[in-house]
Tab-separated table of C-alpha atoms in Angstrom:
chain	number	residue	atom	x	y	z
A	1	MET	CA	80.769	186.850	75.419
A	2	ALA	CA	78.662	189.377	73.492
A	3	VAL	CA	78.843	191.907	76.342
A	4	GLN	CA	82.617	191.449	76.622
A	5	GLU	CA	83.026	192.095	72.893
A	6	ALA	CA	80.892	195.216	73.174
A	7	ARG	CA	82.987	196.528	76.058
A	8	GLN	CA	86.190	195.861	74.086
A	9	SER	CA	84.820	197.667	71.056
A	10	ALA	CA	83.674	200.588	73.175
A	11	ALA	CA	87.162	200.794	74.670
A	12	GLY	CA	88.682	201.094	71.216
A	13	GLY	CA	90.016	197.575	70.921
A	14	VAL	CA	89.270	195.289	68.008
A	15	PRO	CA	89.467	191.658	69.182
A	16	ASN	CA	91.544	189.201	67.197
A	17	GLY	CA	92.258	191.690	64.441
A	18	ALA	CA	88.682	191.762	63.180
A	19	HIS	CA	87.836	194.061	60.318
A	20	GLU	CA	86.276	197.312	61.377
A	21	GLY	CA	83.055	198.287	59.648
A	22	GLY	CA	81.718	194.731	59.331
A	23	CYS	CA	82.847	193.837	55.831
A	24	SER	CA	80.821	191.299	53.885
A	25	CYS	CA	83.648	189.132	52.563
A	26	GLY	CA	82.527	185.722	51.380
A	27	ASP	CA	84.194	183.370	53.869
A	28	CYS	CA	85.952	185.977	56.039
A	29	PRO	CA	85.625	184.902	59.687
A	30	HIS	CA	85.630	188.560	60.723
A	31	GLY	CA	83.233	189.718	58.012
A	32	ALA	CA	79.504	190.277	58.043
A	33	ARG	CA	78.846	187.735	60.789
A	34	ALA	CA	81.367	189.285	63.169
A	35	GLY	CA	80.095	192.787	62.365
A	36	HIS	CA	76.536	191.738	63.120
A	37	ARG	CA	77.582	189.997	66.339
A	38	ARG	CA	79.404	193.098	67.568
A	39	ALA	CA	76.447	195.315	66.673
A	40	VAL	CA	74.081	193.039	68.601
A	41	ALA	CA	76.444	193.010	71.581
A	42	ALA	CA	76.655	196.802	71.597
A	43	PHE	CA	72.882	197.110	71.401
A	44	LEU	CA	72.267	194.639	74.238
A	45	LEU	CA	74.821	196.388	76.410
A	46	LYS	CA	73.232	199.767	75.741
A	47	ARG	CA	69.714	198.453	76.371
A	48	ASP	CA	70.655	196.864	79.681
A	49	GLU	CA	72.486	199.996	80.805
A	50	PHE	CA	69.466	202.161	80.031
A	51	ALA	CA	67.185	199.666	81.773
A	52	ALA	CA	69.359	200.011	84.889
A	53	GLY	CA	69.137	203.813	84.715
A	54	GLN	CA	72.726	204.295	83.559
A	55	GLY	CA	74.093	206.372	80.709
A	56	LEU	CA	71.505	209.178	80.830
A	57	PRO	CA	72.907	212.683	80.224
A	58	ALA	CA	72.290	215.229	82.952
A	59	ALA	CA	70.299	217.445	80.568
A	60	VAL	CA	67.432	214.935	80.336
A	61	ALA	CA	67.788	213.003	83.587
A	62	HIS	CA	65.486	215.422	85.455
A	63	SER	CA	62.511	214.788	83.155
A	64	ALA	CA	60.887	211.371	82.855
A	65	SER	CA	59.357	212.101	79.427
A	66	ALA	CA	62.553	213.662	78.074
A	67	SER	CA	64.721	210.797	79.291
A	68	ARG	CA	62.302	208.244	77.866
A	69	GLN	CA	62.360	209.977	74.481
A	70	TRP	CA	66.145	210.252	74.504
A	71	VAL	CA	66.576	206.581	75.439
A	72	SER	CA	64.114	205.539	72.733
A	73	GLU	CA	65.976	207.517	70.073
A	74	GLU	CA	69.338	206.100	71.124
A	75	LEU	CA	68.022	202.542	71.081
A	76	THR	CA	66.327	203.102	67.732
A	77	GLN	CA	69.570	204.251	66.116
A	78	SER	CA	71.460	201.328	67.614
A	79	ALA	CA	68.734	198.905	66.478
A	80	GLU	CA	68.897	200.264	62.934
A	81	ALA	CA	72.638	199.582	62.902
A	82	VAL	CA	71.956	196.024	64.079
A	83	ALA	CA	69.323	195.558	61.355
A	84	GLU	CA	71.703	196.847	58.676
A	85	ARG	CA	74.442	194.458	59.790
A	86	GLY	CA	71.873	191.653	59.966
A	87	ARG	CA	70.818	192.249	56.361
A	88	ALA	CA	74.458	192.269	55.269
A	89	GLU	CA	75.088	188.997	57.083
A	90	GLY	CA	71.955	187.456	55.567
A	91	ALA	CA	72.985	188.448	52.038
A	92	ALA	CA	76.517	187.088	52.519
A	93	TRP	CA	75.176	183.846	54.013
A	94	LEU	CA	72.701	183.402	51.179
A	95	ALA	CA	75.420	183.960	48.573
A	96	ARG	CA	77.518	181.166	50.134
A	97	LEU	CA	74.597	178.791	50.519
A	98	TRP	CA	74.603	177.572	46.912
A	99	ARG	CA	77.911	175.756	47.400
A	100	ARG	CA	76.611	174.016	50.503
A	101	THR	CA	73.445	172.918	48.736
A	102	ALA	CA	75.498	171.596	45.805
A	103	TYR	CA	77.744	169.660	48.194
A	104	ALA	CA	74.671	168.221	49.913
A	105	VAL	CA	73.223	167.062	46.575
A	106	TRP	CA	76.384	165.246	45.555
A	107	ALA	CA	76.777	163.822	49.055
A	108	ALA	CA	73.320	162.270	48.611
A	109	VAL	CA	74.531	160.695	45.348
A	110	VAL	CA	77.557	159.233	47.139
A	111	VAL	CA	75.312	157.850	49.879
A	112	LEU	CA	73.097	156.248	47.233
A	113	LEU	CA	76.141	154.672	45.593
A	114	LEU	CA	77.344	153.261	48.917
A	115	VAL	CA	73.908	151.861	49.736
A	116	GLN	CA	73.644	150.217	46.329
A	117	ALA	CA	77.138	148.779	46.627
A	118	LEU	CA	76.426	147.335	50.063
A	119	THR	CA	73.068	145.846	49.073
A	120	ALA	CA	74.608	144.389	45.914
A	121	ILE	CA	76.864	142.126	47.984
A	122	GLY	CA	75.579	138.633	47.434
A	123	ALA	CA	72.695	139.725	45.200
A	124	GLY	CA	74.932	141.138	42.471
A	125	TRP	CA	74.830	144.362	40.532
A	126	THR	CA	71.688	144.732	38.420
A	127	ALA	CA	70.500	146.983	35.617
A	128	ALA	CA	68.059	148.589	38.062
A	129	ARG	CA	70.943	149.715	40.280
A	130	THR	CA	72.708	151.220	37.268
A	131	ALA	CA	69.516	153.000	36.232
A	132	GLY	CA	69.022	154.374	39.754
A	133	LEU	CA	72.573	155.687	39.886
A	134	ALA	CA	72.314	157.203	36.394
A	135	ALA	CA	69.044	158.938	37.323
A	136	ALA	CA	70.642	160.289	40.497
A	137	LEU	CA	73.558	161.698	38.463
A	138	VAL	CA	71.156	163.438	36.076
A	139	VAL	CA	69.130	164.932	38.917
A	140	ALA	CA	72.275	166.023	40.779
A	141	ALA	CA	73.754	167.643	37.683
A	142	SER	CA	70.503	169.487	36.991
A	143	LEU	CA	70.257	170.728	40.568
A	144	THR	CA	73.897	171.839	40.534
A	145	ALA	CA	73.342	173.829	37.347
A	146	ALA	CA	70.201	175.403	38.790
A	147	SER	CA	72.108	176.162	41.982
A	148	TRP	CA	74.762	178.008	39.988
A	149	PHE	CA	72.239	180.162	38.130
A	150	HIS	CA	70.482	181.003	41.409
A	151	ARG	CA	73.625	181.306	43.516
A	152	ALA	CA	72.694	184.796	44.737
A	153	ARG	CA	69.354	183.496	46.062
A	154	GLY	CA	70.409	180.373	47.913
A	155	GLY	CA	71.142	177.910	45.114
A	156	VAL	CA	68.888	174.862	45.146
A	157	LEU	CA	66.774	176.390	47.918
A	158	ALA	CA	65.830	179.455	45.846
A	159	PRO	CA	62.459	178.048	44.654
A	160	VAL	CA	61.369	177.209	48.211
A	161	ILE	CA	62.264	180.599	49.732
A	162	GLY	CA	59.173	182.750	50.111
A	163	GLU	CA	58.722	186.453	49.537
A	164	ASP	CA	59.330	187.063	53.249
A	165	ASN	CA	62.807	185.465	52.934
A	166	ARG	CA	61.764	182.364	54.889
A	167	LEU	CA	61.601	178.754	53.788
A	168	SER	CA	58.086	177.943	52.628
A	169	THR	CA	56.667	174.707	54.034
A	170	SER	CA	54.220	174.199	51.175
A	171	ARG	CA	56.877	174.783	48.510
A	172	ALA	CA	59.400	172.537	50.243
A	173	VAL	CA	56.949	169.629	50.457
A	174	ALA	CA	55.881	170.115	46.832
A	175	ALA	CA	59.506	170.358	45.659
A	176	ALA	CA	60.383	167.114	47.462
A	177	TRP	CA	57.564	165.243	45.712
A	178	VAL	CA	58.450	166.776	42.338
A	179	LEU	CA	62.077	165.683	42.664
A	180	PHE	CA	61.070	162.193	43.760
A	181	VAL	CA	58.640	161.670	40.866
A	182	ALA	CA	61.195	163.056	38.410
A	183	TYR	CA	63.795	160.650	39.786
A	184	ALA	CA	61.376	157.712	39.528
A	185	VAL	CA	60.564	158.531	35.899
A	186	LEU	CA	64.270	158.888	35.074
A	187	VAL	CA	64.912	155.445	36.551
A	188	LEU	CA	62.311	153.977	34.205
A	189	VAL	CA	63.729	155.970	31.287
A	190	ALA	CA	67.226	154.654	31.961
A	191	ARG	CA	65.965	151.092	32.204
A	192	LEU	CA	63.921	151.521	29.031
A	193	ALA	CA	66.954	152.852	27.164
A	194	ALA	CA	69.048	149.880	28.264
A	195	ALA	CA	66.369	147.231	27.638
A	196	SER	CA	66.962	145.017	24.630
A	197	ASP	CA	64.031	142.650	25.009
A	198	SER	CA	60.674	143.783	23.640
A	199	ARG	CA	58.792	142.149	26.525
A	200	GLU	CA	60.922	144.036	29.038
A	201	ARG	CA	60.257	147.299	27.218
A	202	ASP	CA	56.519	146.628	27.218
A	203	ALA	CA	56.620	145.878	30.936
A	204	LEU	CA	58.457	149.123	31.630
A	205	LEU	CA	55.988	151.112	29.538
A	206	SER	CA	53.090	149.529	31.381
A	207	GLY	CA	54.761	150.618	34.628
A	208	LEU	CA	54.140	154.220	33.607
A	209	GLU	CA	50.391	153.726	33.293
A	210	LEU	CA	48.192	155.818	35.561
A	211	ALA	CA	46.672	152.766	37.212
A	212	ARG	CA	50.092	151.844	38.633
A	213	GLY	CA	50.939	155.272	40.103
A	214	ALA	CA	47.542	156.857	40.706
A	215	GLY	CA	48.270	157.434	44.392
A	216	VAL	CA	51.606	159.152	43.777
A	217	VAL	CA	50.186	161.259	40.951
A	218	THR	CA	47.263	162.352	43.116
A	219	VAL	CA	49.513	163.349	45.996
A	220	LEU	CA	51.840	165.197	43.606
A	221	ALA	CA	48.939	167.148	42.099
A	222	VAL	CA	47.535	168.069	45.517
A	223	VAL	CA	50.795	169.249	47.108
A	224	CYS	CA	51.692	171.324	44.025
A	225	ALA	CA	48.220	172.888	43.986
A	226	ILE	CA	48.525	173.672	47.694
A	227	ALA	CA	51.886	175.382	47.140
A	228	VAL	CA	50.250	177.705	44.594
A	229	LEU	CA	47.077	178.159	46.648
A	230	VAL	CA	48.891	179.035	49.874
A	231	ARG	CA	50.971	181.677	48.124
A	232	ARG	CA	47.800	183.233	46.734
A	233	VAL	CA	45.969	183.054	50.055
A	234	VAL	CA	48.828	184.607	52.012
A	235	GLY	CA	49.263	187.382	49.443
A	236	LEU	CA	45.572	188.307	49.459
A	237	ARG	CA	45.371	188.220	53.258
A	238	VAL	CA	48.406	190.484	53.567
A	239	LEU	CA	46.940	192.971	51.088
A	240	GLY	CA	43.629	192.844	52.934
A	241	GLN	CA	45.454	193.498	56.249
A	242	ARG	CA	44.102	190.260	57.704
A	243	LEU	CA	47.626	188.842	58.010
A	244	GLN	CA	50.822	190.612	59.054
A	245	LYS	CA	54.141	189.566	57.534
A	246	VAL	CA	57.597	190.985	58.168
A	247	ARG	CA	60.701	190.055	56.213
A	248	ALA	CA	63.364	187.859	57.798
A	249	ASP	CA	67.084	188.503	57.463
A	250	ARG	CA	67.701	185.023	56.048
A	251	PRO	CA	65.929	181.668	55.711
A	252	ARG	CA	66.397	178.983	58.347
A	253	ALA	CA	65.614	175.281	58.379
A	254	ALA	CA	63.314	175.844	61.374
A	255	ASP	CA	61.012	177.903	59.119
A	256	LEU	CA	59.541	174.641	57.836
A	257	LEU	CA	58.129	173.796	61.271
A	258	THR	CA	57.524	177.186	62.902
A	259	ASP	CA	55.607	180.397	62.367
A	260	ASP	CA	57.213	183.786	61.736
A	261	SER	CA	57.938	184.276	65.430
A	262	GLY	CA	59.816	180.961	65.709
A	263	ARG	CA	57.132	179.020	67.582
A	264	GLY	CA	56.308	175.529	66.377
A	265	THR	CA	52.940	175.218	64.635
A	266	PHE	CA	50.892	172.033	64.534
A	267	ALA	CA	49.699	172.504	60.944
A	268	ASP	CA	53.225	172.853	59.559
A	269	ILE	CA	54.748	170.077	61.668
A	270	GLN	CA	52.128	167.468	60.804
A	271	TYR	CA	52.293	168.384	57.105
A	272	VAL	CA	56.074	167.950	56.983
A	273	VAL	CA	56.116	164.776	59.082
A	274	ILE	CA	53.335	162.970	57.221
A	275	GLY	CA	54.714	164.079	53.862
A	276	ALA	CA	58.191	162.798	54.794
A	277	VAL	CA	56.814	159.448	55.960
A	278	ALA	CA	54.791	158.996	52.770
A	279	LEU	CA	57.813	159.984	50.684
A	280	LEU	CA	59.968	157.440	52.512
A	281	PHE	CA	57.383	154.735	51.852
A	282	ALA	CA	57.281	155.639	48.167
A	283	GLY	CA	61.080	155.506	48.023
A	284	VAL	CA	61.112	152.006	49.479
A	285	ARG	CA	58.461	150.902	46.990
A	286	LEU	CA	60.549	152.279	44.135
A	287	ALA	CA	63.610	150.417	45.411
A	288	ARG	CA	61.636	147.163	45.631
A	289	ARG	CA	59.917	147.528	42.279
A	290	PRO	CA	62.021	149.775	40.023
A	291	ASP	CA	60.084	148.687	36.932
A	292	GLN	CA	57.073	150.926	37.627
A	293	LEU	CA	55.986	154.098	39.337
A	294	PRO	CA	55.664	153.644	43.107
A	295	ASP	CA	52.149	152.391	43.799
A	296	LEU	CA	51.346	154.473	46.866
A	297	PRO	CA	48.403	152.806	48.641
A	298	TRP	CA	45.212	154.827	48.647
A	299	GLY	CA	45.040	154.648	52.425
A	300	LEU	CA	48.388	156.415	52.765
A	301	ALA	CA	47.488	158.822	49.947
A	302	VAL	CA	44.300	159.819	51.774
A	303	VAL	CA	46.318	160.407	54.950
A	304	VAL	CA	48.538	162.816	53.010
A	305	LEU	CA	45.472	164.571	51.587
A	306	VAL	CA	43.972	164.992	55.064
A	307	SER	CA	47.285	166.399	56.276
A	308	ALA	CA	47.339	168.820	53.346
A	309	ALA	CA	43.785	169.953	54.086
A	310	THR	CA	44.747	170.574	57.720
A	311	TYR	CA	47.719	172.641	56.586
A	312	VAL	CA	45.566	174.815	54.321
A	313	ALA	CA	42.980	175.274	57.078
A	314	GLY	CA	45.757	176.379	59.408
A	315	LYS	CA	46.884	178.985	56.884
A	316	TYR	CA	43.353	180.372	56.706
A	317	ALA	CA	43.052	180.441	60.503
A	318	GLU	CA	46.355	182.137	61.363
A	319	GLY	CA	46.805	185.861	61.735
A	320	GLY	CA	44.152	188.502	62.114
A	321	ARG	CA	43.876	192.249	61.876
A	322	PRO	CA	45.229	194.285	64.820
A	323	VAL	CA	42.492	195.888	66.883
A	324	ILE	CA	42.152	198.624	69.507
A	325	LEU	CA	39.807	197.656	72.329
A	326	SER	CA	40.162	200.668	74.608
A	327	VAL	CA	42.228	203.797	75.265
A	328	VAL	CA	42.725	205.113	78.797
A	329	ARG	CA	44.841	207.730	80.483
A	330	SER	CA	48.056	206.239	81.841
A	331	ARG	CA	48.342	206.865	85.564
A	332	GLU	CA	51.456	206.503	87.677
A	333	ALA	CA	51.499	206.008	91.429
A	334	GLY	CA	50.526	209.238	93.189
A	335	ASP	CA	48.891	210.877	90.165
A	336	LEU	CA	45.409	212.271	90.445
A	337	ASP	CA	42.630	210.860	88.332
A	338	GLY	CA	41.448	213.082	85.524
A	339	PRO	CA	40.635	213.387	81.815
A	340	ILE	CA	43.144	213.025	78.996
A	341	ARG	CA	45.080	216.235	78.394
A	342	THR	CA	47.863	217.131	75.982
A	343	GLY	CA	51.149	215.978	77.438
A	344	ASP	CA	49.569	213.016	79.229
A	345	ASP	CA	50.432	209.436	78.412
A	346	ILE	CA	47.659	207.253	77.046
A	347	GLU	CA	47.533	203.489	77.267
A	348	ILE	CA	46.170	201.756	74.165
A	349	ARG	CA	44.860	198.276	74.872
A	350	GLY	CA	44.097	195.762	72.168
A	351	ALA	CA	45.628	192.828	70.301
A	352	GLY	CA	47.960	192.188	67.389
A	353	PHE	CA	50.119	195.287	67.769
A	354	VAL	CA	53.383	193.330	67.370
A	355	PRO	CA	53.308	191.012	64.320
A	356	PRO	CA	55.038	187.607	64.513
A	357	GLY	CA	58.724	188.075	63.813
A	358	ALA	CA	58.657	191.799	64.675
A	359	GLN	CA	59.881	191.518	68.266
A	360	ARG	CA	63.245	193.076	67.411
A	361	ALA	CA	63.915	196.660	68.423
A	362	ASP	CA	64.280	197.942	64.857
A	363	ARG	CA	60.797	196.587	64.049
A	364	LEU	CA	59.252	197.831	67.295
A	365	SER	CA	60.600	201.333	66.646
A	366	ARG	CA	58.625	201.486	63.370
A	367	MET	CA	55.285	201.406	65.172
A	368	VAL	CA	53.262	204.620	64.915
A	369	VAL	CA	50.136	205.848	66.673
A	370	ARG	CA	47.966	208.409	64.885
A	371	ILE	CA	46.311	210.779	67.338
A	372	GLY	CA	44.140	212.981	65.190
A	373	PRO	CA	46.386	214.393	62.464
A	374	VAL	CA	49.606	213.813	64.436
A	375	ASN	CA	51.796	210.709	63.999
A	376	VAL	CA	53.454	209.669	67.262
A	377	HIS	CA	56.257	207.100	67.211
A	378	VAL	CA	55.893	204.558	69.992
A	379	PRO	CA	58.805	205.005	72.429
A	380	LEU	CA	60.950	202.027	73.338
A	381	VAL	CA	61.039	201.479	77.112
A	382	PRO	CA	63.845	199.013	77.967
A	383	VAL	CA	63.786	196.558	80.828
A	384	ALA	CA	66.196	193.766	81.688
A	385	GLY	CA	66.079	191.309	78.783
A	386	GLY	CA	63.585	193.174	76.589
A	387	PHE	CA	61.114	196.036	76.410
A	388	SER	CA	58.049	196.889	78.481
A	389	ASN	CA	56.729	199.127	75.715
A	390	PRO	CA	55.468	198.412	73.113
A	391	THR	CA	53.881	194.994	73.603
A	392	ASP	CA	51.392	192.988	71.605
A	393	GLU	CA	48.477	193.986	73.860
A	394	VAL	CA	49.421	197.408	75.275
A	395	LEU	CA	51.046	200.560	73.883
A	396	THR	CA	51.865	203.700	75.832
A	397	VAL	CA	52.429	206.990	73.995
A	398	PRO	CA	52.284	210.662	74.967
A	399	VAL	CA	49.610	212.988	73.618
A	400	PRO	CA	51.633	215.693	71.820
A	401	ALA	CA	50.910	219.386	72.210
A	402	ASP	CA	50.002	219.608	68.510
A	403	VAL	CA	46.789	217.675	69.169
A	404	GLU	CA	43.868	220.085	69.374
A	405	PRO	CA	41.513	219.648	72.333
A	406	GLY	CA	38.266	217.941	71.481
A	407	ARG	CA	37.262	214.578	70.110
A	408	VAL	CA	40.063	212.905	68.145
A	409	GLU	CA	40.587	209.441	66.726
A	410	VAL	CA	43.407	207.097	67.680
A	411	GLN	CA	44.793	204.502	65.273
A	412	VAL	CA	47.828	202.196	65.479
A	413	VAL	CA	50.050	201.370	62.488
A	414	THR	CA	52.107	198.240	63.128
A	415	ALA	CA	55.596	197.415	61.895
A	416	ALA	CA	54.063	195.343	59.077
A	417	GLY	CA	52.052	198.354	57.861
A	418	ALA	CA	48.666	197.065	59.035
A	419	GLU	CA	46.249	199.623	60.474
A	420	THR	CA	43.889	199.069	63.363
A	421	ASN	CA	40.377	200.370	63.726
A	422	ARG	CA	39.882	204.006	64.737
A	423	TYR	CA	39.047	204.681	68.382
A	424	ALA	CA	37.668	208.074	69.433
A	425	ILE	CA	38.864	209.795	72.638
A	426	ASP	CA	38.219	213.218	74.200
A	427	VAL	CA	41.226	215.475	74.820
A	428	THR	CA	40.687	218.433	77.150
A	429	ASP	CA	42.720	221.573	77.825
């Protein structure tokens, strides 16, 4: 479908009356999303054509280095257009998200009302059910107001979106526990306000004592501290070039369970799963005993703490600085062996050249290799379905004529701005 749309656009046709230029109208079906989709289709079509050896002008077709440079420049420009449309789509999607989050909050209130109405059949409607519904209305109204004030940043989800424009697992878990504890306290407040008997009021006040909710309070303190600690750790590791981060176009729900490249990570998954299970248990306890804070058993609380410690350890273990292990002269079939000369291609072998989430062409085109005082942009070499250069372990770049013969240092600058170690090579005449 994407290739067909690209061919129609290249032929001058605009399918279904779509807006040209990729407007960013709020709910326009042919707005930013359609513009981004057409840009991606055009880029994929161009990449596959170049990979098949098609579309090269006759002026550069005779030279392998010239054709490679021309193809790389064409793909870079097309990738930049895709990235621009992607950012526009992400901004438009984020601006519409606040309504969806508000609808989801009030849908949860309706579900709570239905559950209470169904469970009240036979047992009757109680003051605890009224207090639970009143607390839910207060929380929903507060979240809706906050969603309105942060409507340009995703509404209710704004506090859990990280600096890299992805959903933060640590913030999401902490926010869930904060909302739950706030709801539990509001339930007790509503019951206390409606209580007319002094003994009932004393019982409700005793339900707020630390001895009753020590497990929940401990878990709340730990997950909130971890949310702050992880932000600090990630920030310091990025500044120290021990962790590479690239910005996403928009947050996705999968960010809670995956790393920046979209692969599932054990530390994140177990933290979310165990936290959700413990939260569900605490919710059931609150429903059974709405006259006190949920008494989370210490065994379950310790399980959550172990899960949190595993998550923090995973954050410390992930990433690493990119490194050059060796630099050799790139040799094609039939070439003679020899030293590195200006004009030759060199193959840089190492690790961490492509940061997680930087596999897109616009990010790959930002990679630079310093050869002495000269900055060389890494050329994009397309193949069917992707690129053979650059990769996370190997980069191939030409040695420009501006490099003076002698001993020079090679250094790679990744798309995230991290710099590798310097590796010395000898360039001869």
